[in-house]
Tab-separated table of C-alpha atoms in Angstrom:
chain	number	residue	atom	x	y	z
A	1	UNK	CA	-12.402	9.717	-10.423
A	2	UNK	CA	-9.304	8.389	-12.173
A	3	UNK	CA	-8.855	4.635	-12.471
A	4	UNK	CA	-6.673	3.230	-9.696
A	5	UNK	CA	-3.698	1.155	-10.782
A	6	UNK	CA	-1.516	-1.295	-8.839
A	7	UNK	CA	1.453	-3.317	-10.022
A	8	UNK	CA	2.192	-6.571	-8.250
A	9	UNK	CA	5.086	-9.001	-8.507
A	10	UNK	CA	4.690	-12.657	-7.490
A	11	UNK	CA	7.165	-15.280	-6.265
A	12	UNK	CA	9.997	-13.060	-4.985
A	13	UNK	CA	12.124	-13.346	-8.121
A	14	UNK	CA	15.458	-11.531	-7.799
A	15	UNK	CA	14.900	-9.980	-11.239
A	16	UNK	CA	12.068	-7.922	-9.749
A	17	UNK	CA	14.424	-6.497	-7.131
A	18	UNK	CA	17.238	-5.912	-9.620
A	19	UNK	CA	15.137	-4.152	-12.273
A	20	UNK	CA	11.598	-3.253	-11.218
A	21	UNK	CA	12.741	-1.795	-7.884
A	22	UNK	CA	14.928	0.853	-9.535
A	23	UNK	CA	12.323	1.759	-12.162
A	24	UNK	CA	9.592	2.155	-9.545
A	25	UNK	CA	11.997	4.308	-7.527
A	26	UNK	CA	12.754	6.499	-10.558
A	27	UNK	CA	9.035	7.201	-10.974
A	28	UNK	CA	8.383	7.603	-7.251
A	29	UNK	CA	5.950	4.662	-7.294
A	30	UNK	CA	5.323	1.740	-4.961
A	31	UNK	CA	4.515	-1.842	-5.895
A	32	UNK	CA	3.246	-4.923	-4.099
A	33	UNK	CA	5.696	-7.841	-3.892
A	34	UNK	CA	4.239	-11.250	-2.981
A	35	UNK	CA	6.852	-13.522	-1.439
A	36	UNK	CA	6.882	-17.334	-1.300
A	37	UNK	CA	8.681	-17.596	2.030
A	38	UNK	CA	10.228	-21.076	1.656
A	39	UNK	CA	11.978	-19.869	-1.511
A	40	UNK	CA	13.612	-16.773	0.015
A	41	UNK	CA	17.359	-17.027	-0.662
A	42	UNK	CA	17.020	-19.827	-3.236
A	43	UNK	CA	18.762	-19.394	-6.615
A	44	UNK	CA	16.932	-16.759	-8.662
A	45	UNK	CA	14.924	-15.574	-5.637
A	46	UNK	CA	15.365	-12.561	-3.376
A	47	UNK	CA	17.027	-12.968	-0.007
A	48	UNK	CA	15.662	-11.429	3.205
A	49	UNK	CA	17.916	-8.378	2.857
A	50	UNK	CA	16.448	-7.604	-0.573
A	51	UNK	CA	12.894	-8.102	0.707
A	52	UNK	CA	13.734	-5.696	3.533
A	53	UNK	CA	15.100	-3.116	1.077
A	54	UNK	CA	11.794	-3.167	-0.798
A	55	UNK	CA	9.834	-2.758	2.424
A	56	UNK	CA	12.086	0.027	3.697
A	57	UNK	CA	11.532	1.879	0.404
A	58	UNK	CA	7.763	1.822	1.016
A	59	UNK	CA	6.732	-1.150	-1.109
A	60	UNK	CA	4.078	-3.558	0.112
A	61	UNK	CA	5.306	-7.027	1.050
A	62	UNK	CA	2.556	-9.628	0.937
A	63	UNK	CA	2.219	-13.377	1.224
A	64	UNK	CA	2.379	-15.828	-1.660
A	65	UNK	CA	2.172	-18.642	0.951
A	66	UNK	CA	5.061	-20.674	2.314
A	67	UNK	CA	5.589	-23.328	-0.402
A	68	UNK	CA	3.356	-22.104	-3.313
A	69	UNK	CA	0.832	-24.996	-3.326
A	70	UNK	CA	-2.591	-25.149	-4.930
A	71	UNK	CA	-4.488	-24.070	-1.838
A	72	UNK	CA	-7.810	-25.725	-2.717
A	73	UNK	CA	-6.104	-29.146	-2.688
A	74	UNK	CA	-4.875	-28.864	0.910
A	75	UNK	CA	-6.488	-30.265	4.022
A	76	UNK	CA	-7.275	-27.829	6.840
A	77	UNK	CA	-3.997	-28.377	8.705
A	78	UNK	CA	-1.793	-27.824	5.649
A	79	UNK	CA	-3.806	-24.785	4.572
A	80	UNK	CA	-3.389	-23.239	8.029
A	81	UNK	CA	0.349	-24.031	7.986
A	82	UNK	CA	0.819	-22.358	4.573
A	83	UNK	CA	-0.937	-19.189	5.694
A	84	UNK	CA	0.367	-18.965	9.265
A	85	UNK	CA	3.997	-19.852	8.488
A	86	UNK	CA	4.170	-17.291	5.693
A	87	UNK	CA	2.577	-14.652	7.927
A	88	UNK	CA	5.035	-15.441	10.724
A	89	UNK	CA	8.122	-15.311	8.477
A	90	UNK	CA	6.966	-12.035	6.924
A	91	UNK	CA	5.850	-10.395	10.187
A	92	UNK	CA	8.651	-7.786	10.128
A	93	UNK	CA	7.130	-6.497	6.867
A	94	UNK	CA	3.526	-6.245	8.116
A	95	UNK	CA	1.945	-8.423	5.397
A	96	UNK	CA	-1.707	-7.443	5.027
A	97	UNK	CA	-2.605	-9.139	1.729
A	98	UNK	CA	-2.092	-12.477	-0.003
A	99	UNK	CA	-1.782	-13.468	-3.657
A	100	UNK	CA	-3.117	-16.990	-4.074
A	101	UNK	CA	-0.575	-19.214	-5.893
A	102	UNK	CA	-1.803	-19.872	-9.446
A	103	UNK	CA	-4.938	-17.925	-8.515
A	104	UNK	CA	-6.231	-21.067	-6.806
A	105	UNK	CA	-8.851	-20.238	-4.197
A	106	UNK	CA	-12.406	-20.997	-3.118
A	107	UNK	CA	-14.650	-20.025	-0.194
A	108	UNK	CA	-12.791	-22.392	2.139
A	109	UNK	CA	-9.445	-20.749	1.264
A	110	UNK	CA	-10.966	-17.271	1.650
A	111	UNK	CA	-12.297	-18.133	5.115
A	112	UNK	CA	-8.853	-19.371	6.179
A	113	UNK	CA	-7.082	-16.345	4.648
A	114	UNK	CA	-9.372	-13.947	6.529
A	115	UNK	CA	-7.726	-15.059	9.786
A	116	UNK	CA	-4.388	-13.636	8.615
A	117	UNK	CA	-4.959	-11.041	5.887
A	118	UNK	CA	-7.210	-8.149	4.887
A	119	UNK	CA	-7.465	-8.980	1.169
A	120	UNK	CA	-6.535	-11.594	-1.432
A	121	UNK	CA	-5.565	-11.271	-5.077
A	122	UNK	CA	-6.412	-13.999	-7.558
A	123	UNK	CA	-5.815	-14.274	-11.306
A	124	UNK	CA	-8.130	-12.876	-13.966
A	125	UNK	CA	-8.825	-16.437	-15.054
A	126	UNK	CA	-9.963	-17.417	-11.564
A	127	UNK	CA	-11.409	-14.179	-10.220
A	128	UNK	CA	-14.701	-12.405	-10.705
A	129	UNK	CA	-13.410	-10.489	-13.721
A	130	UNK	CA	-11.194	-7.526	-14.207
A	131	UNK	CA	-10.692	-4.717	-13.820
A	132	UNK	CA	-12.154	-4.566	-10.333
A	133	UNK	CA	-15.090	-2.184	-10.123
A	134	UNK	CA	-15.141	0.098	-7.101
A	135	UNK	CA	-16.376	-0.343	-4.530
A	136	UNK	CA	-15.537	-4.040	-4.735
A	137	UNK	CA	-17.759	-6.594	-3.109
A	138	UNK	CA	-15.176	-9.123	-1.928
A	139	UNK	CA	-11.664	-7.955	-0.974
A	140	UNK	CA	-10.572	-11.613	-0.983
A	141	UNK	CA	-11.356	-12.049	-4.696
A	142	UNK	CA	-9.409	-9.175	-6.272
A	143	UNK	CA	-8.772	-9.864	-9.950
A	144	UNK	CA	-5.660	-8.940	-11.814
A	145	UNK	CA	-5.535	-7.671	-15.375
A	146	UNK	CA	-3.223	-8.883	-18.103
A	147	UNK	CA	-1.240	-5.980	-19.525
A	148	UNK	CA	-1.678	-7.474	-22.995
A	149	UNK	CA	-5.364	-8.122	-22.464
A	150	UNK	CA	-6.412	-4.687	-21.338
A	151	UNK	CA	-5.755	-2.229	-24.116
A	152	UNK	CA	-8.520	0.082	-22.915
A	153	UNK	CA	-6.645	1.015	-19.772
A	154	UNK	CA	-7.979	4.240	-18.378
A	155	UNK	CA	-10.006	5.064	-21.489
A	156	UNK	CA	-13.151	5.773	-19.529
A	157	UNK	CA	-12.141	8.160	-16.775
A	158	UNK	CA	-15.647	8.079	-15.304
A	159	UNK	CA	-15.422	4.349	-14.587
A	160	UNK	CA	-14.558	3.577	-11.020
A	161	UNK	CA	-12.122	0.770	-11.650
A	162	UNK	CA	-9.076	-0.650	-9.947
A	163	UNK	CA	-6.639	-2.278	-12.328
A	164	UNK	CA	-4.157	-4.687	-10.744
A	165	UNK	CA	-1.317	-5.875	-12.969
A	166	UNK	CA	0.711	-8.942	-12.001
A	167	UNK	CA	4.207	-9.911	-13.088
A	168	UNK	CA	6.387	-12.866	-12.238
A	169	UNK	CA	9.523	-11.646	-13.989
A	170	UNK	CA	10.111	-8.048	-14.887
A	171	UNK	CA	11.178	-7.030	-18.399
A	172	UNK	CA	12.055	-3.465	-19.298
A	173	UNK	CA	9.645	-3.392	-22.249
A	174	UNK	CA	6.558	-4.615	-20.397
A	175	UNK	CA	5.228	-1.426	-18.863
A	176	UNK	CA	5.541	1.543	-21.262
A	177	UNK	CA	1.835	2.363	-21.474
A	178	UNK	CA	1.426	2.081	-17.718
A	179	UNK	CA	4.371	4.426	-17.073
A	180	UNK	CA	3.024	6.847	-19.678
A	181	UNK	CA	-0.431	6.847	-18.106
A	182	UNK	CA	0.945	7.426	-14.634
A	183	UNK	CA	3.315	10.216	-15.617
A	184	UNK	CA	0.575	11.981	-17.584
A	185	UNK	CA	-1.860	11.906	-14.662
A	186	UNK	CA	-4.324	9.416	-16.131
A	187	UNK	CA	-4.273	7.107	-13.099
A	188	UNK	CA	-4.198	7.205	-9.351
A	189	UNK	CA	-1.461	4.902	-8.040
A	190	UNK	CA	-1.796	2.494	-5.094
A	191	UNK	CA	-0.374	-0.688	-3.656
A	192	UNK	CA	-2.895	-3.473	-3.010
A	193	UNK	CA	-3.026	-2.862	0.764
């Protein structure tokens, strides 16, 4: 089994639409874009039309909450508002997963997220470790992998691993080894959902 790879983009930055979208299209790949719904249309952020273009092209649109708070610091009412409002505003894009802002989550956050989503992505620093070994035990604690910190990507083809990369801004020079690995058949490609 080849390692599975996913590329995710947090915050809804317009740079990801302007640059990553076209590169993913050129390679015939799909990414997962996590949108902070209150920021849609703000300077430097995608507007709803751009989010829709990503979705229509087959990319996953997921939640990055409504206002991007540290979820573990919220009382129950605010936590529910962050999750439900984001889900409601994104409903046209069928959001099935969430990326916790700053990777901030605990069991209480997971239990609340389960009401709205099928899985949750954290940060390598806050998750159970990365890459994710398949089958994973907790779909609400999916770790991401730093592109710089994982030089052994796909080295062991017998390992059943799922490597999730996360970006906030996209730079043209950030993904050459990932593109090479995909185009040379070293990885299976997937969105997070």
